[in-house]
PDB file of C-alpha atoms in Angstrom:
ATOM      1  CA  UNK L   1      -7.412 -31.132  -7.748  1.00 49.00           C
ATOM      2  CA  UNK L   2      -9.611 -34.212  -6.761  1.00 58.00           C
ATOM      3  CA  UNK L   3     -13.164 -35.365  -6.895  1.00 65.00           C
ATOM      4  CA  UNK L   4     -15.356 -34.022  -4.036  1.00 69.00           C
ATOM      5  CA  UNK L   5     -12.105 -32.225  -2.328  1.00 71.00           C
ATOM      6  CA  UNK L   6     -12.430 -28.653  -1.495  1.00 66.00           C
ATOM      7  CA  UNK L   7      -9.625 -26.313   0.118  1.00 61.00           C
ATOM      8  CA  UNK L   8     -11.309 -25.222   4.027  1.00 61.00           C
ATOM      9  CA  UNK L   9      -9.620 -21.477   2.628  1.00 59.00           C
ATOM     10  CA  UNK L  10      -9.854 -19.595  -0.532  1.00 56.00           C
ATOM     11  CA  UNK L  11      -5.887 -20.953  -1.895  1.00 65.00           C
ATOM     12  CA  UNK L  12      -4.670 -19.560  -5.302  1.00 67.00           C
ATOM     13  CA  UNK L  13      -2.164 -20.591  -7.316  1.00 70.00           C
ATOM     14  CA  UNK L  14      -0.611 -18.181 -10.066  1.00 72.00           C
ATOM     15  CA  UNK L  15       1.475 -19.035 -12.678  1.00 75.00           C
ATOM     16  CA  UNK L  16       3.101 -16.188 -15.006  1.00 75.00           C
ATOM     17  CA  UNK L  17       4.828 -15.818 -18.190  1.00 80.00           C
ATOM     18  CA  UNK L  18       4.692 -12.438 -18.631  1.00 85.00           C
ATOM     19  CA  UNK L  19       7.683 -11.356 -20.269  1.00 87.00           C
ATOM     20  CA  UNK L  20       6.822  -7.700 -21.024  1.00 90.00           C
ATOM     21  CA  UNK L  21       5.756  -6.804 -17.676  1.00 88.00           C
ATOM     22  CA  UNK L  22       8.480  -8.903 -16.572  1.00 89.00           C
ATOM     23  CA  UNK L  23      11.124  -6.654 -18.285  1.00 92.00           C
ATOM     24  CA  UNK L  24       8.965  -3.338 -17.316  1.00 93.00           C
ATOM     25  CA  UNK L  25       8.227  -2.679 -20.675  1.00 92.00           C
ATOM     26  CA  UNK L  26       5.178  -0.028 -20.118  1.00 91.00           C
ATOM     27  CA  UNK L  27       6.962   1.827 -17.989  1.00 92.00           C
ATOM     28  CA  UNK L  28       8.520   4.457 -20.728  1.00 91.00           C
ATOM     29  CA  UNK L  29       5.632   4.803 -23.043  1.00 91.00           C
ATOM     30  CA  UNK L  30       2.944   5.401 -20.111  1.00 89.00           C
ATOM     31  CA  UNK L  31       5.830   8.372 -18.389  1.00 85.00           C
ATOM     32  CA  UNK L  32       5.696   9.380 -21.612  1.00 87.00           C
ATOM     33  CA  UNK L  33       2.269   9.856 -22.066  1.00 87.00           C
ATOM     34  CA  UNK L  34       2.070  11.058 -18.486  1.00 87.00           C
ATOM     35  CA  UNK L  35       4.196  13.829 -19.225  1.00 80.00           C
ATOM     36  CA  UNK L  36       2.894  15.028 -23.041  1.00 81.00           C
ATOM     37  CA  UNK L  37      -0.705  14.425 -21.625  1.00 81.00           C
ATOM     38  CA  UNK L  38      -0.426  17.088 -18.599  1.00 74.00           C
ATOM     39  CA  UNK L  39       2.031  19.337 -20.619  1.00 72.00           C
ATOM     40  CA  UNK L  40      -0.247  19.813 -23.283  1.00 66.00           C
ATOM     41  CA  UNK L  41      -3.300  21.506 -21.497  1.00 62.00           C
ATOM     42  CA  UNK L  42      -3.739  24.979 -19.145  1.00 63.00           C
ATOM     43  CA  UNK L  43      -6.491  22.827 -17.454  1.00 58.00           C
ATOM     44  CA  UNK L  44      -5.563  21.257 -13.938  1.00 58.00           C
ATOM     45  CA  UNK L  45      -9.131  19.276 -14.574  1.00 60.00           C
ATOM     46  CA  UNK L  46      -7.425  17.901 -17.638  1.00 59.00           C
ATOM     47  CA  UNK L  47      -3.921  16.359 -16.197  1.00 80.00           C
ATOM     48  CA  UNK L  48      -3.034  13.388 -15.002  1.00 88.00           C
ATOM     49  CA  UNK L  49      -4.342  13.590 -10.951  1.00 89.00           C
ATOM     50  CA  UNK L  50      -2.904  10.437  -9.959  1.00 92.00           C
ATOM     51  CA  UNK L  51      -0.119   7.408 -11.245  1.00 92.00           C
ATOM     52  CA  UNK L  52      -0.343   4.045  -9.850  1.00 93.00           C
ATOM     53  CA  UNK L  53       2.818   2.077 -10.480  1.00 94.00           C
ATOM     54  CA  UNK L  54       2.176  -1.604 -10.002  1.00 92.00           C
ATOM     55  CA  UNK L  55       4.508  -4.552 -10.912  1.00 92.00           C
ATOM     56  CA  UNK L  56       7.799  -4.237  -9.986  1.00 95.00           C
ATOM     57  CA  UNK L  57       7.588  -7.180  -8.365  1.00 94.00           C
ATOM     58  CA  UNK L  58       8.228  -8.814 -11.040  1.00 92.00           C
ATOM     59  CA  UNK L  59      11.498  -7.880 -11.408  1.00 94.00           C
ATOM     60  CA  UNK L  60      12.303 -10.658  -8.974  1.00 92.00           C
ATOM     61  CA  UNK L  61      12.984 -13.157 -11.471  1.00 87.00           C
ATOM     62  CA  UNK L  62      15.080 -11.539 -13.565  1.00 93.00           C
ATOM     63  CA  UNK L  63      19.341 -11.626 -13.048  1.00 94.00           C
ATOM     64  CA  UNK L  64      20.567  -8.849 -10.537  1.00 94.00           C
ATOM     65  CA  UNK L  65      22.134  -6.636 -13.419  1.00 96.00           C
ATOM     66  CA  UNK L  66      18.700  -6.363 -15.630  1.00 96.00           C
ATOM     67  CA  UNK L  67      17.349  -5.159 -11.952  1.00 96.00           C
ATOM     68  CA  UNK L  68      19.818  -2.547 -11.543  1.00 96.00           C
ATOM     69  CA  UNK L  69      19.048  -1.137 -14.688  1.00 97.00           C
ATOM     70  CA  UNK L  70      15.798  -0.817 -14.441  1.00 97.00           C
ATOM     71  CA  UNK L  71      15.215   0.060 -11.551  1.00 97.00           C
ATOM     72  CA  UNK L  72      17.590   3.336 -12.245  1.00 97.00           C
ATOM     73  CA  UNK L  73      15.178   3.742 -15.036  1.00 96.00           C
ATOM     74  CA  UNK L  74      12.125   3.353 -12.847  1.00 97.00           C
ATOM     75  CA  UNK L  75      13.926   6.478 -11.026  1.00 96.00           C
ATOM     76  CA  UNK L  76      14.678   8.467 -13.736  1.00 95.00           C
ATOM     77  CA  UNK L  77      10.996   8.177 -15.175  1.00 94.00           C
ATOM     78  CA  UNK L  78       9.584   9.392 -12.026  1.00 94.00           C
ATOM     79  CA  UNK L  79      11.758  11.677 -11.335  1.00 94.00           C
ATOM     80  CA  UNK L  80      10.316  13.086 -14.866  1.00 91.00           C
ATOM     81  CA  UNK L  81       6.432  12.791 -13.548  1.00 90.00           C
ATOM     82  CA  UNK L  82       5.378  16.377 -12.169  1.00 88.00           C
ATOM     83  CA  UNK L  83       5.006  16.523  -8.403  1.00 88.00           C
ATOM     84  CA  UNK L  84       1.632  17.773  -9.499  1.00 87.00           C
ATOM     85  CA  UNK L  85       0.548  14.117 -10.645  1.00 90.00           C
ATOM     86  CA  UNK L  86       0.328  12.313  -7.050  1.00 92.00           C
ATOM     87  CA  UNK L  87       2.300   8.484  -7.769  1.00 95.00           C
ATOM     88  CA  UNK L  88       1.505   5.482  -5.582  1.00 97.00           C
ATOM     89  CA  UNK L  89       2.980   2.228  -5.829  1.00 97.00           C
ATOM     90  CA  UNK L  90       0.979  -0.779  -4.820  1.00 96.00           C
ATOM     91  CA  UNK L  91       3.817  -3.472  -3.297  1.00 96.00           C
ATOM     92  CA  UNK L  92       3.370  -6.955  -4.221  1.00 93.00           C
ATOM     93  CA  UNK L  93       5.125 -10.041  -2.397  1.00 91.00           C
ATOM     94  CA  UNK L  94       8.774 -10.766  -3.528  1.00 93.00           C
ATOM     95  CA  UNK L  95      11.465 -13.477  -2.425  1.00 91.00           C
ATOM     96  CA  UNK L  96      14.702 -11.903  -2.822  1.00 95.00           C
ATOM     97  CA  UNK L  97      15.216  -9.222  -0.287  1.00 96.00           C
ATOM     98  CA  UNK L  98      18.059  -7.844  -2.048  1.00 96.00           C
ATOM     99  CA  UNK L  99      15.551  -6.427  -4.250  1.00 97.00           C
ATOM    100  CA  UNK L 100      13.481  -5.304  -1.131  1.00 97.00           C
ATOM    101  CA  UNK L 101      15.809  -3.203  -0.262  1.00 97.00           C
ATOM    102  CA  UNK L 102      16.751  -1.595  -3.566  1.00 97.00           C
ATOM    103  CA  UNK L 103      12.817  -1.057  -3.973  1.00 97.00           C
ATOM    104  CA  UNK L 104      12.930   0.743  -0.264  1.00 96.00           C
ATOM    105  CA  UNK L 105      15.661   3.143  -1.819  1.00 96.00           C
ATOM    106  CA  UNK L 106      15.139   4.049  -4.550  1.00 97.00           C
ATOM    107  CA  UNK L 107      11.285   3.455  -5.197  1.00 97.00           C
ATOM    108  CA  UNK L 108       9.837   4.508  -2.128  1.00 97.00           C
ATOM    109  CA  UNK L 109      11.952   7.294  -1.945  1.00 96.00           C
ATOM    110  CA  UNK L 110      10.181   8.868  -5.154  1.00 96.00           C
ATOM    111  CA  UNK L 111       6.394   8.170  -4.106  1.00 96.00           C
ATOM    112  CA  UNK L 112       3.851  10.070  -2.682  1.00 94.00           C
ATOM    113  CA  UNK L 113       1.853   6.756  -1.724  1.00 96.00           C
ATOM    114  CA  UNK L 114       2.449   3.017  -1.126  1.00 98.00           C
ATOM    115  CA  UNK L 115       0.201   0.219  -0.778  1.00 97.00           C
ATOM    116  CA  UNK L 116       0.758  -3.393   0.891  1.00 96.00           C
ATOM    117  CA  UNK L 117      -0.864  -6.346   2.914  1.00 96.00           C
ATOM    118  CA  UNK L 118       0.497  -8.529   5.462  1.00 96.00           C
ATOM    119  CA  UNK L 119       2.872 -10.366   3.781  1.00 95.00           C
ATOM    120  CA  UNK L 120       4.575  -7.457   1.775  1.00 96.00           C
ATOM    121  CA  UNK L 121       4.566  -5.408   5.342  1.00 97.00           C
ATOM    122  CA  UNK L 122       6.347  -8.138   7.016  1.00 97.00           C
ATOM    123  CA  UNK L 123       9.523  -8.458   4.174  1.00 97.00           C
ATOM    124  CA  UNK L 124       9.326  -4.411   3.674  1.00 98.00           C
ATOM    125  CA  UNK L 125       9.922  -4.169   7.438  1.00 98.00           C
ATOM    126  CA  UNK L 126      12.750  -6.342   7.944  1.00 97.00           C
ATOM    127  CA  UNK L 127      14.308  -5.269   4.442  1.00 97.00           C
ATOM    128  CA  UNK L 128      14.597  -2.084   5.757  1.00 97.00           C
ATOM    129  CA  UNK L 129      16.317  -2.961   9.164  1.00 97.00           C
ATOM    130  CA  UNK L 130      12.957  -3.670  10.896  1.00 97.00           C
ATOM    131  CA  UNK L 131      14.259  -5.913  14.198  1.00 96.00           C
ATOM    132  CA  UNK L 132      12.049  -8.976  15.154  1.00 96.00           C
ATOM    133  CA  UNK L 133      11.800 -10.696  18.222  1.00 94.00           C
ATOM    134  CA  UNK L 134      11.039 -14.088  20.226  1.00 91.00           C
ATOM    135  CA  UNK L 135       7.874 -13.092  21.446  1.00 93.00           C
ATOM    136  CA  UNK L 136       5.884  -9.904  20.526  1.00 94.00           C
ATOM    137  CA  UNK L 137       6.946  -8.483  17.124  1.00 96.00           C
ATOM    138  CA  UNK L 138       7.663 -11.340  15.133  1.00 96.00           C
ATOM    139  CA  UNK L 139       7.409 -12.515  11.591  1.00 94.00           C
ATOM    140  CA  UNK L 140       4.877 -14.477  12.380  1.00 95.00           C
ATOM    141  CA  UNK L 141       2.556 -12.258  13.847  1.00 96.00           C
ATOM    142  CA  UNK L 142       3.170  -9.374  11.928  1.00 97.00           C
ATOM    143  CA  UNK L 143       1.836 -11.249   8.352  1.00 95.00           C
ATOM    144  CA  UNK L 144      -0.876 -13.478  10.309  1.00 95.00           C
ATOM    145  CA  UNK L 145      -3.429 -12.655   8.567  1.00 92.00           C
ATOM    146  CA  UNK L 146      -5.900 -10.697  11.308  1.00 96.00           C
ATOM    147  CA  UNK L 147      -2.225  -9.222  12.635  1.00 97.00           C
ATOM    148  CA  UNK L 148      -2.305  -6.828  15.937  1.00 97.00           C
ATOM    149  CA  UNK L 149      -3.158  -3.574  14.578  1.00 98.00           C
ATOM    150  CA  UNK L 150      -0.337  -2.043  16.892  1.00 97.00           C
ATOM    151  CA  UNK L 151       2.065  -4.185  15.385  1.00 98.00           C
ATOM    152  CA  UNK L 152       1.017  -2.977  11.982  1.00 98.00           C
ATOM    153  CA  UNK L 153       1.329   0.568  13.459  1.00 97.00           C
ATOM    154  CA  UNK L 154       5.110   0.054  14.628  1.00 97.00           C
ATOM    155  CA  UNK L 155       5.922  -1.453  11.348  1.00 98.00           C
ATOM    156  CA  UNK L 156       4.304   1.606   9.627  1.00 97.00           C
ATOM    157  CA  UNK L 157       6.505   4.319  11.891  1.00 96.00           C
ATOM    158  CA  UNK L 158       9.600   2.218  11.217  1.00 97.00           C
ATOM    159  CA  UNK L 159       8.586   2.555   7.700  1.00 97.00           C
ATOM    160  CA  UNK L 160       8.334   6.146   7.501  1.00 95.00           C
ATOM    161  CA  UNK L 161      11.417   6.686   9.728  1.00 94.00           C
ATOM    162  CA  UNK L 162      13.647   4.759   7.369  1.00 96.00           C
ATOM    163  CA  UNK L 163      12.401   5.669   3.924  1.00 95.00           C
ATOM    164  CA  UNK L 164      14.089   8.750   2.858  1.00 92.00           C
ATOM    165  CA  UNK L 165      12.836  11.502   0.625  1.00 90.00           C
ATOM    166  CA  UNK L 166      14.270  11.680  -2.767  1.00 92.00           C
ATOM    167  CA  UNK L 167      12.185  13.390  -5.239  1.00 91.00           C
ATOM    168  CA  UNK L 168       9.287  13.054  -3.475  1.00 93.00           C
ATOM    169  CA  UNK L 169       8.270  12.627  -0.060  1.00 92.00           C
ATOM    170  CA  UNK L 170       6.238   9.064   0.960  1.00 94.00           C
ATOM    171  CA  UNK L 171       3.157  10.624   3.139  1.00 94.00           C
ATOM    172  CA  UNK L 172       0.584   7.704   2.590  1.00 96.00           C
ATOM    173  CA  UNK L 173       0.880   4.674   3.383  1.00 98.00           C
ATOM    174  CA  UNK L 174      -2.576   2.049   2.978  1.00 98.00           C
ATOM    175  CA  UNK L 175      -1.845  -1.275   4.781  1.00 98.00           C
ATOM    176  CA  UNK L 176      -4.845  -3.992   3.565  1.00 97.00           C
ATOM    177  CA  UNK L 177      -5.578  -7.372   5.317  1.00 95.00           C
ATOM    178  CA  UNK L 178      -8.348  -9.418   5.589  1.00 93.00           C
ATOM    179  CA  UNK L 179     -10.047  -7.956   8.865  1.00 95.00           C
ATOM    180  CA  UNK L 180      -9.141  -4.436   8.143  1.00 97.00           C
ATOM    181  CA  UNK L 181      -7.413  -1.526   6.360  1.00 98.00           C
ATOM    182  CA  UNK L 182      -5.637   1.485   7.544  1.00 98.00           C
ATOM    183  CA  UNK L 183      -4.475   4.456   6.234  1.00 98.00           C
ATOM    184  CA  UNK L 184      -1.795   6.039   7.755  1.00 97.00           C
ATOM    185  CA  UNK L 185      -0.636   9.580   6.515  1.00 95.00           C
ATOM    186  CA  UNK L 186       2.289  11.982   7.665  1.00 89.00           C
ATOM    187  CA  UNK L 187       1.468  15.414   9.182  1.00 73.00           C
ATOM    188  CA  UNK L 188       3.949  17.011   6.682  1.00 65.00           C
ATOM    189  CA  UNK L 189       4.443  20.677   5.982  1.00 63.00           C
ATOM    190  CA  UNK L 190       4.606  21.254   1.999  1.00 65.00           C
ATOM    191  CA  UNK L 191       8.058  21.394   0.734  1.00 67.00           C
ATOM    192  CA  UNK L 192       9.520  21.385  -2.854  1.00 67.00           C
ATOM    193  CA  UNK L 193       9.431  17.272  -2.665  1.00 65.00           C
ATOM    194  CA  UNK L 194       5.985  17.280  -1.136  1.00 69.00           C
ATOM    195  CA  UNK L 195       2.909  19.082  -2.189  1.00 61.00           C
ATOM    196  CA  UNK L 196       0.606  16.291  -0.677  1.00 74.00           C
ATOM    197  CA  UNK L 197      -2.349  16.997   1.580  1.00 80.00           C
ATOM    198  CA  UNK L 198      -4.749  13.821   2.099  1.00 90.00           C
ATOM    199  CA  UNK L 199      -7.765  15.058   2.833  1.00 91.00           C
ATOM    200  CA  UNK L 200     -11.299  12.330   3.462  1.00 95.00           C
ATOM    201  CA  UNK L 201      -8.765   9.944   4.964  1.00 96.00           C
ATOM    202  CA  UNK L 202     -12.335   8.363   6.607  1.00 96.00           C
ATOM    203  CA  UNK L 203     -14.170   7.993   3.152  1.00 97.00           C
ATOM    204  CA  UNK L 204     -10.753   6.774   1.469  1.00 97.00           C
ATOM    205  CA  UNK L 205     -10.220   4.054   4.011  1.00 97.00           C
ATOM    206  CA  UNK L 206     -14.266   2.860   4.237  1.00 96.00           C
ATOM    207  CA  UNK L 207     -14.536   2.934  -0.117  1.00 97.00           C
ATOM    208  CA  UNK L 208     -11.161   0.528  -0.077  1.00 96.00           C
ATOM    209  CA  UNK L 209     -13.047  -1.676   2.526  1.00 96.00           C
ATOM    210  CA  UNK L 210     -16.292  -1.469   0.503  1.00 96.00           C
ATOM    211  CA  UNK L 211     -14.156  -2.724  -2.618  1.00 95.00           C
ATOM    212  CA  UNK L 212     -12.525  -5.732  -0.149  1.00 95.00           C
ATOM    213  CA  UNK L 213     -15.918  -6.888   0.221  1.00 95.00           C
ATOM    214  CA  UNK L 214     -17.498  -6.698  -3.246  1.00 94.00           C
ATOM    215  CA  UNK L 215     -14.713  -7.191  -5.512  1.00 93.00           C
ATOM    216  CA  UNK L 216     -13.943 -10.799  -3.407  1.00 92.00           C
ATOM    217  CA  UNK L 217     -17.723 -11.779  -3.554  1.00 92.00           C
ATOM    218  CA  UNK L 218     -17.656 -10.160  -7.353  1.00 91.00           C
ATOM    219  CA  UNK L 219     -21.186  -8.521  -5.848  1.00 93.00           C
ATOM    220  CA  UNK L 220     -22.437  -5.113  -5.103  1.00 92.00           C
ATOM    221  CA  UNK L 221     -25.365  -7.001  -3.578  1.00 92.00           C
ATOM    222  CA  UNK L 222     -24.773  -7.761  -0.338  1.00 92.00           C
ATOM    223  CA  UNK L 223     -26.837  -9.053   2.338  1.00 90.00           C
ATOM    224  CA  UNK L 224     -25.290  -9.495   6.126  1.00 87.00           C
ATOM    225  CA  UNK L 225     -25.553 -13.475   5.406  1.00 91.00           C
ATOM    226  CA  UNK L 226     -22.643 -12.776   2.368  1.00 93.00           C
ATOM    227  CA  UNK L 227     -20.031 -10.756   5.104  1.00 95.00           C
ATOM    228  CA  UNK L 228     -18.827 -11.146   8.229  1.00 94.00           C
ATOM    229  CA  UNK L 229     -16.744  -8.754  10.745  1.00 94.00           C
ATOM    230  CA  UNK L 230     -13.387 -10.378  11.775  1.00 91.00           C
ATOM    231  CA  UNK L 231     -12.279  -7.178  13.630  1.00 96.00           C
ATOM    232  CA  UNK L 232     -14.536  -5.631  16.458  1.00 95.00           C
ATOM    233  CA  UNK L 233     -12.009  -4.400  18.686  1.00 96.00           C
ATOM    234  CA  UNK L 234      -8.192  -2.898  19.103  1.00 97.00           C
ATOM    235  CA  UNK L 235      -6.232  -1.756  21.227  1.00 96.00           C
ATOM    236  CA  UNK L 236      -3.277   0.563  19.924  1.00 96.00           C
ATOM    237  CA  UNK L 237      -0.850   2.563  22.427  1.00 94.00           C
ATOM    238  CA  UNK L 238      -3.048   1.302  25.435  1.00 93.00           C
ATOM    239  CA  UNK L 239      -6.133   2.782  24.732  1.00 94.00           C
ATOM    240  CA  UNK L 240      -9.074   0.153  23.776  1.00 95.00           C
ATOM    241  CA  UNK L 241     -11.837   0.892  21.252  1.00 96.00           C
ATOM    242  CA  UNK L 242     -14.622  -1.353  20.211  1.00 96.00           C
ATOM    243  CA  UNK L 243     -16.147  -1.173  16.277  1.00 96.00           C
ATOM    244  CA  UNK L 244     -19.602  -1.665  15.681  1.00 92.00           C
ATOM    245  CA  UNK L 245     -22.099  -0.203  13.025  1.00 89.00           C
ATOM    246  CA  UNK L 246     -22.660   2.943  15.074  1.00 91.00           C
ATOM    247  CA  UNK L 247     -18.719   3.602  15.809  1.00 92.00           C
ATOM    248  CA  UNK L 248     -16.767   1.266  12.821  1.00 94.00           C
ATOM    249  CA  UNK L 249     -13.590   3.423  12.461  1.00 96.00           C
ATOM    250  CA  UNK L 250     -11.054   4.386  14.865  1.00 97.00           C
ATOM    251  CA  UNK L 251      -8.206   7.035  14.852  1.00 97.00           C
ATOM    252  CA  UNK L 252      -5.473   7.699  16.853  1.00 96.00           C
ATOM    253  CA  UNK L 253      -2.030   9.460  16.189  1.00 94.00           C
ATOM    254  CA  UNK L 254       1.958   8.663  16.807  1.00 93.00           C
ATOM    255  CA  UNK L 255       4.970  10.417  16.987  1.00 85.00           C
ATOM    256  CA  UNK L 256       6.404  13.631  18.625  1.00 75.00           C
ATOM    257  CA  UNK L 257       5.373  17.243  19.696  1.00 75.00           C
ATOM    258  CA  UNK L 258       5.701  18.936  16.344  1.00 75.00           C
ATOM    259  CA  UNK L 259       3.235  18.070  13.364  1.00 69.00           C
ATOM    260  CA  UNK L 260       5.850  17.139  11.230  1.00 70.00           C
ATOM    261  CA  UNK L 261       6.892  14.382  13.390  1.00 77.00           C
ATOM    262  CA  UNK L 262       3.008  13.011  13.900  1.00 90.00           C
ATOM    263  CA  UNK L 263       1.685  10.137  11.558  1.00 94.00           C
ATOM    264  CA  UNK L 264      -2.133   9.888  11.696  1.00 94.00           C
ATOM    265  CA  UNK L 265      -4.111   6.309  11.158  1.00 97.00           C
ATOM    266  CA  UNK L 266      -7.593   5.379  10.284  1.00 98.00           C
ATOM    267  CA  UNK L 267      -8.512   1.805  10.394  1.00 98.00           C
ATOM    268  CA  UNK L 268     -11.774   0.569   9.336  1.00 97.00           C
ATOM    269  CA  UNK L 269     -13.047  -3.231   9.392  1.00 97.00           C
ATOM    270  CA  UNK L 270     -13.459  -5.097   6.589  1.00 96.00           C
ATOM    271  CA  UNK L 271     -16.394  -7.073   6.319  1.00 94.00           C
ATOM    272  CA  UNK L 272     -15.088 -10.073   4.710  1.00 92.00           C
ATOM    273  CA  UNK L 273     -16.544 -12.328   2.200  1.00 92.00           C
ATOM    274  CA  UNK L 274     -17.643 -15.669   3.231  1.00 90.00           C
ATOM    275  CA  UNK L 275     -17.781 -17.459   0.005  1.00 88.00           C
ATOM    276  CA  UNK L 276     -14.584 -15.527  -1.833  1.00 87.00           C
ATOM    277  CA  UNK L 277     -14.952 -15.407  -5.557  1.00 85.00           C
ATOM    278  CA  UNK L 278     -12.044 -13.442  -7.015  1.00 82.00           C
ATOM    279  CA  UNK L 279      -9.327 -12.502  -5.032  1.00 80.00           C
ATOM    280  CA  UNK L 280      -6.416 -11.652  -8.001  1.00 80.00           C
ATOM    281  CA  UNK L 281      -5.296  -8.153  -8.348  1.00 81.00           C
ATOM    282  CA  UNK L 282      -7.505  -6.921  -5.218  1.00 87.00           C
ATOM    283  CA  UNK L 283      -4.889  -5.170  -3.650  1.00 88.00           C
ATOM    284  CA  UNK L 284      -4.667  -2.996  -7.138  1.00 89.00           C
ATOM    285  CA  UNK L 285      -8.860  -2.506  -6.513  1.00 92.00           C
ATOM    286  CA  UNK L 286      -9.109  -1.450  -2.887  1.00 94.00           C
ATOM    287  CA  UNK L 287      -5.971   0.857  -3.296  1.00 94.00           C
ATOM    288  CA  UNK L 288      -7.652   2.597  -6.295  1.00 94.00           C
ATOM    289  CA  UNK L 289     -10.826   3.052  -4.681  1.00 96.00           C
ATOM    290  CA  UNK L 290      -9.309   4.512  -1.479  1.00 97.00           C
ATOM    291  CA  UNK L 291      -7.298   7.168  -3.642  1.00 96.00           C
ATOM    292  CA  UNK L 292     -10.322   8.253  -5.974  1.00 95.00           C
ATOM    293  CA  UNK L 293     -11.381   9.965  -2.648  1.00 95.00           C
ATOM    294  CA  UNK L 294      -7.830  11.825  -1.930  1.00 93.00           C
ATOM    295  CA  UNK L 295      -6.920  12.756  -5.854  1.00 88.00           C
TER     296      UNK L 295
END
């Protein structure tokens, strides 16, 4: 923007005009293919494992009766997916909370899996009747962008308290910031809306930090001068744990008694890129590498 000025953080600036993806256009020719693809072999090895539904978002510019419509076809086209093909949706940010909310209905109700950062954690939260205060849970703090891992956690329970199953039953949920990732899964008991059982919830949650890493310094090649730990510490429901090389992920568990009241996390550091390189669509990359070890 000016001779010999650089930004002292890695700023983007995106500018669409996307009008297909705008209007959802893929969305019936890839259910389509989704369904013919896994109806037309006997082989499990052969069907479609896994469906990651991405851009919705963009939605947000469009008039509130276009967004009505399709998001009641978004429905109807999952609806169609077998509940053998696991579907995530990775959130992206969005301004109108109107359309928050109707993506909290009727979306996340008819998802196995959801995706998010800070930012997108912070709207989803208070669209969905999340309550903010003057002084520990606020806006603020919940999108910084190292936020309090319990904080996160809270935000993640409301979540899953609020979100209703539909179709299918949201059991996954992979928060991503720039000091660290967690994976946080419900203890469910398989019913017809929920055949889900995340197993290598450790590997899943290390690979999407692994991608953080390499897909921001665009590197697979890297030496301890290219990273660096933001995160070496939490504390979550009182109890304190350090991370370091020898112990780098910690676990702990909320909820009642019974299993299928119990959510269980994972969070792993991230070690973050010093010099960032790319940084669009790596949500997309550290959600897919996180699922290739649960599919």
């Amino acid at each position: 923007w000016g001779a010999g000025e650089a930004a002292k953080r890695a700023n983007r600036f995106i500018i669409s005009n996307d009008l297909s993806n705008a209007a959802l256009a893929p969305l019936e020719p890839l259910n389509e293919y989704v369904r013919k693809f896994s109806s037309s072999t006997e082989s499990s090895n052969a069907k479609v494992k896994l469906l990651s539904a991405s851009g919705i978002h963009m939605l947000d510019g469009q008039s509130k009766e276009f967004r009505a419509e399709r998001l009641a076809d978004v429905k109807k086209s999952f609806e169609k997916i077998p509940l053998e093909t696991i579907i995530h949706y990775e959130h992206a940010s969005i301004g109108d909370e109107s359309l928050i909310k109707d993506i909290g209905k009727i979306v996340l109700s008819r998802v196995d899996s959801l995706g998010l950062n800070e930012q997108e954690i912070a709207t989803l939260y208070s669209a969905l009747g999340g309550k903010f205060d003057d002084t520990r849970m606020t806006q603020m703090k919940l999108s910084a962008t190292i936020p309090d891992p319990q904080l996160i956690s809270e935000a993640i329970e409301h979540i899953y308290k609020v979100v209703k199953p539909a179709s299918r039953t949201l059991s996954r949920i992979h928060f991503h910031c720039f000091g660290y990732h967690i994976i946080a899964q419900r203890s469910i008991i398989p019913t017809p809306t929920n055949l889900r059982k995340w197993d290598s919830t450790k590997e899943a949650a290390a690979s999407g930090s692994v991608m953080a890493s390499e897909r921001a310094c665009n590197s697979t090649q890297l030496g301890l001068g290219d990273v660096e730990q933001q995160l070496t510490s939490i504390v979550v429901n009182g109890k304190h744990t350090k991370l370091s090389p020898e112990n780098p992920i910690a676990v702990w568990t909320t909820g009642g008694e019974k299993p299928t009241e119990q959510i269980d996390f994972v969070l792993v550091p991230v070690l973050a890129c010093a010099v960032p390189v790319q940084t669009v669509g790596l949500g997309d990359a550290i959600s897919a590498a996180a699922l290739a070890y649960q599919i």
